[in-house]
Amino acid sequence: MDLPVVTPENYYSPEMNMAYMGSTQFKAFEKCEAAALAELRGEYTPPTSQAFLVGGYIDAWFSGELPLYQAQHPEIFKRDGTLKAEYVKATEIVARLQADELYSMLMSGKKQVIRTGVIADVPFKVKISLLDTNTCNVIANRWPHTAAALGFCDGAIVDQKIMRDTAEVWSEEDHCRLPFVEAYGYDLQGAIYQAIEGHFLPFILAVGTKEDAPDLAALYINDDDLAAKLAEVEDRAPRYQAIKEGKVEPRRCEHCAYCRATKRLTAILDYREMNYLAE
């Protein structure tokens, strides 16, 4: 199968999103197959949250793409041309993160590196940040407690996450609180990144929070956990690809915004069935 070439200019285009799977797209299918397909076809646009925009602003700052991000998102400015309060706060968060020596070194690698590959016969694309071997060695020697993550490696994948906080998150599916890494699928994302990059490098999360006094953390996900998540991707990706190709009908979750907006009544129910349907 001849696939189009992915470039920085077309990475997020509808054509590339239809040709390739990605971690964000995969997680969208995990939540609701019908909504994910409608978004790919341009039939549905999920609302953009303020939290998403703030996180994107900070990511753009560290990747050197802030002027482009500002041009693409004029809604972050007030009428007088100054930044809205949330983005003034984001600037303060950036300053806090840059002031930490280890955090800054983790974020010093090559940014926005595009890689493509195949998982379970499904084409994937990723855009990642990579630390080189020398920087990893410098970090491991400078901070001995980083050796478990970076010792004797040939580089690392570093993904920045800007969170409200680092508290556990309630999972409706699991009916319990989960570490935010699992609740938001960052372990699954790391598994995809690691597999497509091809050298199975350590996966590091550089975390900052939006709290009044921003917190920060450097976290890694061990290879056994990433391998387990990769097995999940290998199991489910072929179905999602078949949905994209029109070979399989997508399932509706009946709970998300898309399903609520496109719901059609077909019955009159006993009200006591509502709780059952919501589960």
PDB file of N, CA and C in Angstrom, residues 145-232:
ATOM      1  N   HIS A 145      19.465   9.371  40.723  1.00  0.00           N
ATOM      2  CA  HIS A 145      18.138   8.768  40.821  1.00  0.00           C
ATOM      3  C   HIS A 145      17.399   8.732  39.485  1.00  0.00           C
ATOM      4  N   THR A 146      18.031   9.226  38.436  1.00  0.00           N
ATOM      5  CA  THR A 146      17.441   9.109  37.099  1.00  0.00           C
ATOM      6  C   THR A 146      17.956   7.884  36.359  1.00  0.00           C
ATOM      7  N   ALA A 147      18.918   7.178  36.948  1.00  0.00           N
ATOM      8  CA  ALA A 147      19.567   6.071  36.244  1.00  0.00           C
ATOM      9  C   ALA A 147      18.600   4.934  35.924  1.00  0.00           C
ATOM     10  N   ALA A 148      17.603   4.706  36.784  1.00  0.00           N
ATOM     11  CA  ALA A 148      16.639   3.636  36.516  1.00  0.00           C
ATOM     12  C   ALA A 148      15.907   3.872  35.207  1.00  0.00           C
ATOM     13  N   ALA A 149      15.699   5.143  34.866  1.00  0.00           N
ATOM     14  CA  ALA A 149      14.990   5.477  33.627  1.00  0.00           C
ATOM     15  C   ALA A 149      15.935   5.656  32.445  1.00  0.00           C
ATOM     16  N   LEU A 150      17.111   6.250  32.692  1.00  0.00           N
ATOM     17  CA  LEU A 150      17.971   6.660  31.585  1.00  0.00           C
ATOM     18  C   LEU A 150      19.320   5.963  31.532  1.00  0.00           C
ATOM     19  N   GLY A 151      19.637   5.142  32.530  1.00  0.00           N
ATOM     20  CA  GLY A 151      20.942   4.497  32.528  1.00  0.00           C
ATOM     21  C   GLY A 151      21.123   3.545  31.357  1.00  0.00           C
ATOM     22  N   PHE A 152      22.261   3.644  30.690  1.00  0.00           N
ATOM     23  CA  PHE A 152      22.644   2.727  29.608  1.00  0.00           C
ATOM     24  C   PHE A 152      21.652   2.709  28.451  1.00  0.00           C
ATOM     25  N   CYS A 153      21.032   3.845  28.165  1.00  0.00           N
ATOM     26  CA  CYS A 153      20.091   3.893  27.040  1.00  0.00           C
ATOM     27  C   CYS A 153      20.725   4.637  25.868  1.00  0.00           C
ATOM     28  N   ASP A 154      20.148   4.460  24.698  1.00  0.00           N
ATOM     29  CA  ASP A 154      20.650   5.102  23.480  1.00  0.00           C
ATOM     30  C   ASP A 154      19.827   6.333  23.109  1.00  0.00           C
ATOM     31  N   GLY A 155      19.253   6.960  24.107  1.00  0.00           N
ATOM     32  CA  GLY A 155      18.385   8.103  23.897  1.00  0.00           C
ATOM     33  C   GLY A 155      17.077   7.875  24.627  1.00  0.00           C
ATOM     34  N   ALA A 156      16.172   8.820  24.522  1.00  0.00           N
ATOM     35  CA  ALA A 156      14.879   8.693  25.197  1.00  0.00           C
ATOM     36  C   ALA A 156      13.831   9.505  24.465  1.00  0.00           C
ATOM     37  N   ILE A 157      12.585   9.067  24.607  1.00  0.00           N
ATOM     38  CA  ILE A 157      11.438   9.826  24.129  1.00  0.00           C
ATOM     39  C   ILE A 157      10.900  10.610  25.322  1.00  0.00           C
ATOM     40  N   VAL A 158      10.763  11.922  25.165  1.00  0.00           N
ATOM     41  CA  VAL A 158      10.255  12.771  26.243  1.00  0.00           C
ATOM     42  C   VAL A 158       8.973  13.441  25.773  1.00  0.00           C
ATOM     43  N   ASP A 159       7.919  13.293  26.562  1.00  0.00           N
ATOM     44  CA  ASP A 159       6.628  13.889  26.214  1.00  0.00           C
ATOM     45  C   ASP A 159       6.206  14.824  27.340  1.00  0.00           C
ATOM     46  N   GLN A 160       5.972  16.073  27.009  1.00  0.00           N
ATOM     47  CA  GLN A 160       5.560  17.048  28.018  1.00  0.00           C
ATOM     48  C   GLN A 160       4.052  16.988  28.241  1.00  0.00           C
ATOM     49  N   LYS A 161       3.646  17.006  29.500  1.00  0.00           N
ATOM     50  CA  LYS A 161       2.237  17.023  29.862  1.00  0.00           C
ATOM     51  C   LYS A 161       2.000  18.156  30.856  1.00  0.00           C
ATOM     52  N   ILE A 162       1.045  19.020  30.544  1.00  0.00           N
ATOM     53  CA  ILE A 162       0.656  20.106  31.440  1.00  0.00           C
ATOM     54  C   ILE A 162      -0.714  19.751  32.003  1.00  0.00           C
ATOM     55  N   MET A 163      -0.750  19.501  33.311  1.00  0.00           N
ATOM     56  CA  MET A 163      -1.931  18.967  33.976  1.00  0.00           C
ATOM     57  C   MET A 163      -2.526  19.990  34.935  1.00  0.00           C
ATOM     58  N   ARG A 164      -3.803  19.804  35.268  1.00  0.00           N
ATOM     59  CA  ARG A 164      -4.389  20.597  36.346  1.00  0.00           C
ATOM     60  C   ARG A 164      -3.645  20.312  37.643  1.00  0.00           C
ATOM     61  N   ASP A 165      -3.434  19.029  37.929  1.00  0.00           N
ATOM     62  CA  ASP A 165      -2.626  18.587  39.057  1.00  0.00           C
ATOM     63  C   ASP A 165      -2.231  17.141  38.770  1.00  0.00           C
ATOM     64  N   THR A 166      -1.537  16.505  39.690  1.00  0.00           N
ATOM     65  CA  THR A 166      -1.088  15.131  39.470  1.00  0.00           C
ATOM     66  C   THR A 166      -1.874  14.125  40.315  1.00  0.00           C
ATOM     67  N   ALA A 167      -3.047  14.538  40.792  1.00  0.00           N
ATOM     68  CA  ALA A 167      -3.869  13.646  41.619  1.00  0.00           C
ATOM     69  C   ALA A 167      -4.438  12.505  40.776  1.00  0.00           C
ATOM     70  N   GLU A 168      -4.840  11.438  41.461  1.00  0.00           N
ATOM     71  CA  GLU A 168      -5.512  10.340  40.776  1.00  0.00           C
ATOM     72  C   GLU A 168      -6.841  10.822  40.188  1.00  0.00           C
ATOM     73  N   VAL A 169      -7.316  10.124  39.167  1.00  0.00           N
ATOM     74  CA  VAL A 169      -8.507  10.530  38.417  1.00  0.00           C
ATOM     75  C   VAL A 169      -9.545   9.414  38.489  1.00  0.00           C
ATOM     76  N   TRP A 170     -10.802   9.800  38.745  1.00  0.00           N
ATOM     77  CA  TRP A 170     -11.864   8.807  38.802  1.00  0.00           C
ATOM     78  C   TRP A 170     -12.156   8.251  37.412  1.00  0.00           C
ATOM     79  N   SER A 171     -12.207   6.930  37.301  1.00  0.00           N
ATOM     80  CA  SER A 171     -12.511   6.267  36.035  1.00  0.00           C
ATOM     81  C   SER A 171     -13.905   5.655  36.109  1.00  0.00           C
ATOM     82  N   GLU A 172     -14.818   6.131  35.266  1.00  0.00           N
ATOM     83  CA  GLU A 172     -16.164   5.567  35.218  1.00  0.00           C
ATOM     84  C   GLU A 172     -16.129   4.115  34.744  1.00  0.00           C
ATOM     85  N   GLU A 173     -15.221   3.831  33.831  1.00  0.00           N
ATOM     86  CA  GLU A 173     -15.141   2.475  33.277  1.00  0.00           C
ATOM     87  C   GLU A 173     -14.649   1.474  34.323  1.00  0.00           C
ATOM     88  N   ASP A 174     -13.639   1.875  35.101  1.00  0.00           N
ATOM     89  CA  ASP A 174     -13.045   0.959  36.083  1.00  0.00           C
ATOM     90  C   ASP A 174     -13.663   1.094  37.465  1.00  0.00           C
ATOM     91  N   HIS A 175     -14.497   2.137  37.665  1.00  0.00           N
ATOM     92  CA  HIS A 175     -15.160   2.377  38.946  1.00  0.00           C
ATOM     93  C   HIS A 175     -14.164   2.510  40.103  1.00  0.00           C
ATOM     94  N   CYS A 176     -13.078   3.225  39.823  1.00  0.00           N
ATOM     95  CA  CYS A 176     -12.084   3.476  40.859  1.00  0.00           C
ATOM     96  C   CYS A 176     -11.216   4.648  40.405  1.00  0.00           C
ATOM     97  N   ARG A 177     -10.378   5.127  41.314  1.00  0.00           N
ATOM     98  CA  ARG A 177      -9.445   6.191  40.968  1.00  0.00           C
ATOM     99  C   ARG A 177      -8.179   5.562  40.406  1.00  0.00           C
ATOM    100  N   LEU A 178      -7.659   6.177  39.350  1.00  0.00           N
ATOM    101  CA  LEU A 178      -6.460   5.678  38.690  1.00  0.00           C
ATOM    102  C   LEU A 178      -5.376   6.751  38.675  1.00  0.00           C
ATOM    103  N   PRO A 179      -4.099   6.369  38.634  1.00  0.00           N
ATOM    104  CA  PRO A 179      -3.049   7.356  38.382  1.00  0.00           C
ATOM    105  C   PRO A 179      -3.357   8.104  37.087  1.00  0.00           C
ATOM    106  N   PHE A 180      -3.079   9.402  37.046  1.00  0.00           N
ATOM    107  CA  PHE A 180      -3.455  10.182  35.861  1.00  0.00           C
ATOM    108  C   PHE A 180      -2.822   9.635  34.598  1.00  0.00           C
ATOM    109  N   VAL A 181      -1.652   9.015  34.723  1.00  0.00           N
ATOM    110  CA  VAL A 181      -0.974   8.444  33.556  1.00  0.00           C
ATOM    111  C   VAL A 181      -1.853   7.384  32.888  1.00  0.00           C
ATOM    112  N   GLU A 182      -2.494   6.548  33.696  1.00  0.00           N
ATOM    113  CA  GLU A 182      -3.366   5.507  33.161  1.00  0.00           C
ATOM    114  C   GLU A 182      -4.729   6.073  32.764  1.00  0.00           C
ATOM    115  N   ALA A 183      -5.254   6.980  33.578  1.00  0.00           N
ATOM    116  CA  ALA A 183      -6.589   7.524  33.311  1.00  0.00           C
ATOM    117  C   ALA A 183      -6.649   8.243  31.967  1.00  0.00           C
ATOM    118  N   TYR A 184      -5.581   8.941  31.592  1.00  0.00           N
ATOM    119  CA  TYR A 184      -5.558   9.694  30.341  1.00  0.00           C
ATOM    120  C   TYR A 184      -4.867   8.954  29.200  1.00  0.00           C
ATOM    121  N   GLY A 185      -4.510   7.696  29.427  1.00  0.00           N
ATOM    122  CA  GLY A 185      -3.941   6.890  28.358  1.00  0.00           C
ATOM    123  C   GLY A 185      -2.537   7.268  27.951  1.00  0.00           C
ATOM    124  N   TYR A 186      -1.768   7.873  28.842  1.00  0.00           N
ATOM    125  CA  TYR A 186      -0.401   8.242  28.483  1.00  0.00           C
ATOM    126  C   TYR A 186       0.499   7.017  28.373  1.00  0.00           C
ATOM    127  N   ASP A 187       0.151   5.936  29.087  1.00  0.00           N
ATOM    128  CA  ASP A 187       0.912   4.697  28.943  1.00  0.00           C
ATOM    129  C   ASP A 187       0.678   4.089  27.561  1.00  0.00           C
ATOM    130  N   LEU A 188      -0.551   4.151  27.084  1.00  0.00           N
ATOM    131  CA  LEU A 188      -0.862   3.676  25.740  1.00  0.00           C
ATOM    132  C   LEU A 188      -0.151   4.532  24.690  1.00  0.00           C
ATOM    133  N   GLN A 189      -0.161   5.839  24.913  1.00  0.00           N
ATOM    134  CA  GLN A 189       0.524   6.760  24.000  1.00  0.00           C
ATOM    135  C   GLN A 189       2.015   6.449  23.947  1.00  0.00           C
ATOM    136  N   GLY A 190       2.615   6.201  25.126  1.00  0.00           N
ATOM    137  CA  GLY A 190       4.037   5.858  25.167  1.00  0.00           C
ATOM    138  C   GLY A 190       4.343   4.579  24.421  1.00  0.00           C
ATOM    139  N   ALA A 191       3.441   3.603  24.518  1.00  0.00           N
ATOM    140  CA  ALA A 191       3.644   2.336  23.813  1.00  0.00           C
ATOM    141  C   ALA A 191       3.670   2.548  22.301  1.00  0.00           C
ATOM    142  N   ILE A 192       2.774   3.384  21.798  1.00  0.00           N
ATOM    143  CA  ILE A 192       2.738   3.687  20.364  1.00  0.00           C
ATOM    144  C   ILE A 192       4.000   4.437  19.952  1.00  0.00           C
ATOM    145  N   TYR A 193       4.362   5.455  20.723  1.00  0.00           N
ATOM    146  CA  TYR A 193       5.575   6.221  20.406  1.00  0.00           C
ATOM    147  C   TYR A 193       6.800   5.318  20.349  1.00  0.00           C
ATOM    148  N   GLN A 194       6.924   4.472  21.377  1.00  0.00           N
ATOM    149  CA  GLN A 194       8.097   3.608  21.479  1.00  0.00           C
ATOM    150  C   GLN A 194       8.177   2.644  20.301  1.00  0.00           C
ATOM    151  N   ALA A 195       7.041   2.045  19.942  1.00  0.00           N
ATOM    152  CA  ALA A 195       7.028   1.079  18.851  1.00  0.00           C
ATOM    153  C   ALA A 195       7.328   1.732  17.499  1.00  0.00           C
ATOM    154  N   ILE A 196       6.748   2.906  17.253  1.00  0.00           N
ATOM    155  CA  ILE A 196       6.929   3.556  15.949  1.00  0.00           C
ATOM    156  C   ILE A 196       8.318   4.182  15.838  1.00  0.00           C
ATOM    157  N   GLU A 197       8.867   4.689  16.930  1.00  0.00           N
ATOM    158  CA  GLU A 197      10.237   5.205  16.888  1.00  0.00           C
ATOM    159  C   GLU A 197      11.202   4.091  16.522  1.00  0.00           C
ATOM    160  N   GLY A 198      10.925   2.877  16.994  1.00  0.00           N
ATOM    161  CA  GLY A 198      11.629   1.713  16.491  1.00  0.00           C
ATOM    162  C   GLY A 198      12.767   1.167  17.317  1.00  0.00           C
ATOM    163  N   HIS A 199      13.291   1.964  18.248  1.00  0.00           N
ATOM    164  CA  HIS A 199      14.424   1.501  19.051  1.00  0.00           C
ATOM    165  C   HIS A 199      14.031   1.196  20.487  1.00  0.00           C
ATOM    166  N   PHE A 200      12.750   1.265  20.774  1.00  0.00           N
ATOM    167  CA  PHE A 200      12.207   0.988  22.110  1.00  0.00           C
ATOM    168  C   PHE A 200      12.978   1.745  23.191  1.00  0.00           C
ATOM    169  N   LEU A 201      13.063   3.054  22.969  1.00  0.00           N
ATOM    170  CA  LEU A 201      13.740   3.934  23.911  1.00  0.00           C
ATOM    171  C   LEU A 201      12.879   4.150  25.154  1.00  0.00           C
ATOM    172  N   PRO A 202      13.496   4.518  26.275  1.00  0.00           N
ATOM    173  CA  PRO A 202      12.709   4.850  27.467  1.00  0.00           C
ATOM    174  C   PRO A 202      11.714   5.964  27.162  1.00  0.00           C
ATOM    175  N   PHE A 203      10.532   5.867  27.783  1.00  0.00           N
ATOM    176  CA  PHE A 203       9.488   6.877  27.595  1.00  0.00           C
ATOM    177  C   PHE A 203       9.357   7.681  28.883  1.00  0.00           C
ATOM    178  N   ILE A 204       9.641   8.983  28.782  1.00  0.00           N
ATOM    179  CA  ILE A 204       9.668   9.882  29.939  1.00  0.00           C
ATOM    180  C   ILE A 204       8.564  10.918  29.801  1.00  0.00           C
ATOM    181  N   LEU A 205       7.845  11.183  30.882  1.00  0.00           N
ATOM    182  CA  LEU A 205       6.874  12.267  30.933  1.00  0.00           C
ATOM    183  C   LEU A 205       7.466  13.425  31.731  1.00  0.00           C
ATOM    184  N   ALA A 206       7.538  14.595  31.099  1.00  0.00           N
ATOM    185  CA  ALA A 206       7.944  15.823  31.785  1.00  0.00           C
ATOM    186  C   ALA A 206       6.664  16.578  32.124  1.00  0.00           C
ATOM    187  N   VAL A 207       6.293  16.598  33.399  1.00  0.00           N
ATOM    188  CA  VAL A 207       4.977  17.063  33.829  1.00  0.00           C
ATOM    189  C   VAL A 207       5.078  18.409  34.540  1.00  0.00           C
ATOM    190  N   GLY A 208       4.172  19.296  34.199  1.00  0.00           N
ATOM    191  CA  GLY A 208       3.998  20.549  34.927  1.00  0.00           C
ATOM    192  C   GLY A 208       2.530  20.723  35.256  1.00  0.00           C
ATOM    193  N   THR A 209       2.211  21.423  36.337  1.00  0.00           N
ATOM    194  CA  THR A 209       0.805  21.608  36.704  1.00  0.00           C
ATOM    195  C   THR A 209       0.417  23.080  36.666  1.00  0.00           C
ATOM    196  N   LYS A 210      -0.902  23.305  36.637  1.00  0.00           N
ATOM    197  CA  LYS A 210      -1.455  24.651  36.549  1.00  0.00           C
ATOM    198  C   LYS A 210      -1.866  25.191  37.916  1.00  0.00           C
ATOM    199  N   GLU A 211      -1.403  24.574  38.973  1.00  0.00           N
ATOM    200  CA  GLU A 211      -1.754  25.008  40.317  1.00  0.00           C
ATOM    201  C   GLU A 211      -1.174  26.392  40.610  1.00  0.00           C
ATOM    202  N   ASP A 212      -1.694  27.027  41.666  1.00  0.00           N
ATOM    203  CA  ASP A 212      -1.223  28.372  42.014  1.00  0.00           C
ATOM    204  C   ASP A 212       0.291  28.405  42.155  1.00  0.00           C
ATOM    205  N   ALA A 213       0.837  27.388  42.828  1.00  0.00           N
ATOM    206  CA  ALA A 213       2.281  27.180  42.845  1.00  0.00           C
ATOM    207  C   ALA A 213       2.539  25.941  41.997  1.00  0.00           C
ATOM    208  N   PRO A 214       2.918  26.103  40.728  1.00  0.00           N
ATOM    209  CA  PRO A 214       3.013  24.963  39.821  1.00  0.00           C
ATOM    210  C   PRO A 214       3.932  23.864  40.350  1.00  0.00           C
ATOM    211  N   ASP A 215       3.432  22.646  40.265  1.00  0.00           N
ATOM    212  CA  ASP A 215       4.239  21.483  40.616  1.00  0.00           C
ATOM    213  C   ASP A 215       4.898  20.965  39.344  1.00  0.00           C
ATOM    214  N   LEU A 216       5.901  20.108  39.489  1.00  0.00           N
ATOM    215  CA  LEU A 216       6.545  19.504  38.338  1.00  0.00           C
ATOM    216  C   LEU A 216       7.034  18.121  38.706  1.00  0.00           C
ATOM    217  N   ALA A 217       7.176  17.269  37.707  1.00  0.00           N
ATOM    218  CA  ALA A 217       7.609  15.900  37.943  1.00  0.00           C
ATOM    219  C   ALA A 217       8.238  15.354  36.678  1.00  0.00           C
ATOM    220  N   ALA A 218       9.168  14.428  36.855  1.00  0.00           N
ATOM    221  CA  ALA A 218       9.745  13.664  35.749  1.00  0.00           C
ATOM    222  C   ALA A 218       9.416  12.202  36.027  1.00  0.00           C
ATOM    223  N   LEU A 219       8.626  11.582  35.151  1.00  0.00           N
ATOM    224  CA  LEU A 219       8.119  10.233  35.372  1.00  0.00           C
ATOM    225  C   LEU A 219       8.512   9.330  34.201  1.00  0.00           C
ATOM    226  N   TYR A 220       8.685   8.044  34.508  1.00  0.00           N
ATOM    227  CA  TYR A 220       8.871   7.110  33.400  1.00  0.00           C
ATOM    228  C   TYR A 220       7.918   5.939  33.559  1.00  0.00           C
ATOM    229  N   ILE A 221       7.609   5.286  32.443  1.00  0.00           N
ATOM    230  CA  ILE A 221       6.743   4.117  32.419  1.00  0.00           C
ATOM    231  C   ILE A 221       7.624   2.938  32.030  1.00  0.00           C
ATOM    232  N   ASN A 222       7.656   1.914  32.863  1.00  0.00           N
ATOM    233  CA  ASN A 222       8.590   0.817  32.603  1.00  0.00           C
ATOM    234  C   ASN A 222       8.191   0.031  31.356  1.00  0.00           C
ATOM    235  N   ASP A 223       9.157  -0.668  30.804  1.00  0.00           N
ATOM    236  CA  ASP A 223       8.973  -1.342  29.520  1.00  0.00           C
ATOM    237  C   ASP A 223       7.925  -2.448  29.577  1.00  0.00           C
ATOM    238  N   ASP A 224       7.787  -3.116  30.729  1.00  0.00           N
ATOM    239  CA  ASP A 224       6.774  -4.170  30.837  1.00  0.00           C
ATOM    240  C   ASP A 224       5.365  -3.595  30.690  1.00  0.00           C
ATOM    241  N   ASP A 225       5.131  -2.436  31.322  1.00  0.00           N
ATOM    242  CA  ASP A 225       3.817  -1.795  31.211  1.00  0.00           C
ATOM    243  C   ASP A 225       3.572  -1.314  29.781  1.00  0.00           C
ATOM    244  N   LEU A 226       4.618  -0.793  29.153  1.00  0.00           N
ATOM    245  CA  LEU A 226       4.466  -0.334  27.772  1.00  0.00           C
ATOM    246  C   LEU A 226       4.198  -1.513  26.840  1.00  0.00           C
ATOM    247  N   ALA A 227       4.849  -2.645  27.090  1.00  0.00           N
ATOM    248  CA  ALA A 227       4.629  -3.831  26.259  1.00  0.00           C
ATOM    249  C   ALA A 227       3.193  -4.323  26.393  1.00  0.00           C
ATOM    250  N   ALA A 228       2.650  -4.256  27.612  1.00  0.00           N
ATOM    251  CA  ALA A 228       1.257  -4.676  27.816  1.00  0.00           C
ATOM    252  C   ALA A 228       0.305  -3.756  27.069  1.00  0.00           C
ATOM    253  N   LYS A 229       0.591  -2.465  27.089  1.00  0.00           N
ATOM    254  CA  LYS A 229      -0.256  -1.520  26.365  1.00  0.00           C
ATOM    255  C   LYS A 229      -0.117  -1.684  24.859  1.00  0.00           C
ATOM    256  N   LEU A 230       1.088  -1.993  24.399  1.00  0.00           N
ATOM    257  CA  LEU A 230       1.273  -2.226  22.964  1.00  0.00           C
ATOM    258  C   LEU A 230       0.452  -3.424  22.506  1.00  0.00           C
ATOM    259  N   ALA A 231       0.355  -4.442  23.354  1.00  0.00           N
ATOM    260  CA  ALA A 231      -0.471  -5.609  23.013  1.00  0.00           C
ATOM    261  C   ALA A 231      -1.926  -5.199  22.836  1.00  0.00           C
ATOM    262  N   GLU A 232      -2.407  -4.249  23.647  1.00  0.00           N
ATOM    263  CA  GLU A 232      -3.775  -3.747  23.500  1.00  0.00           C
ATOM    264  C   GLU A 232      -3.943  -3.020  22.165  1.00  0.00           C
TER     265      GLU A 232
END
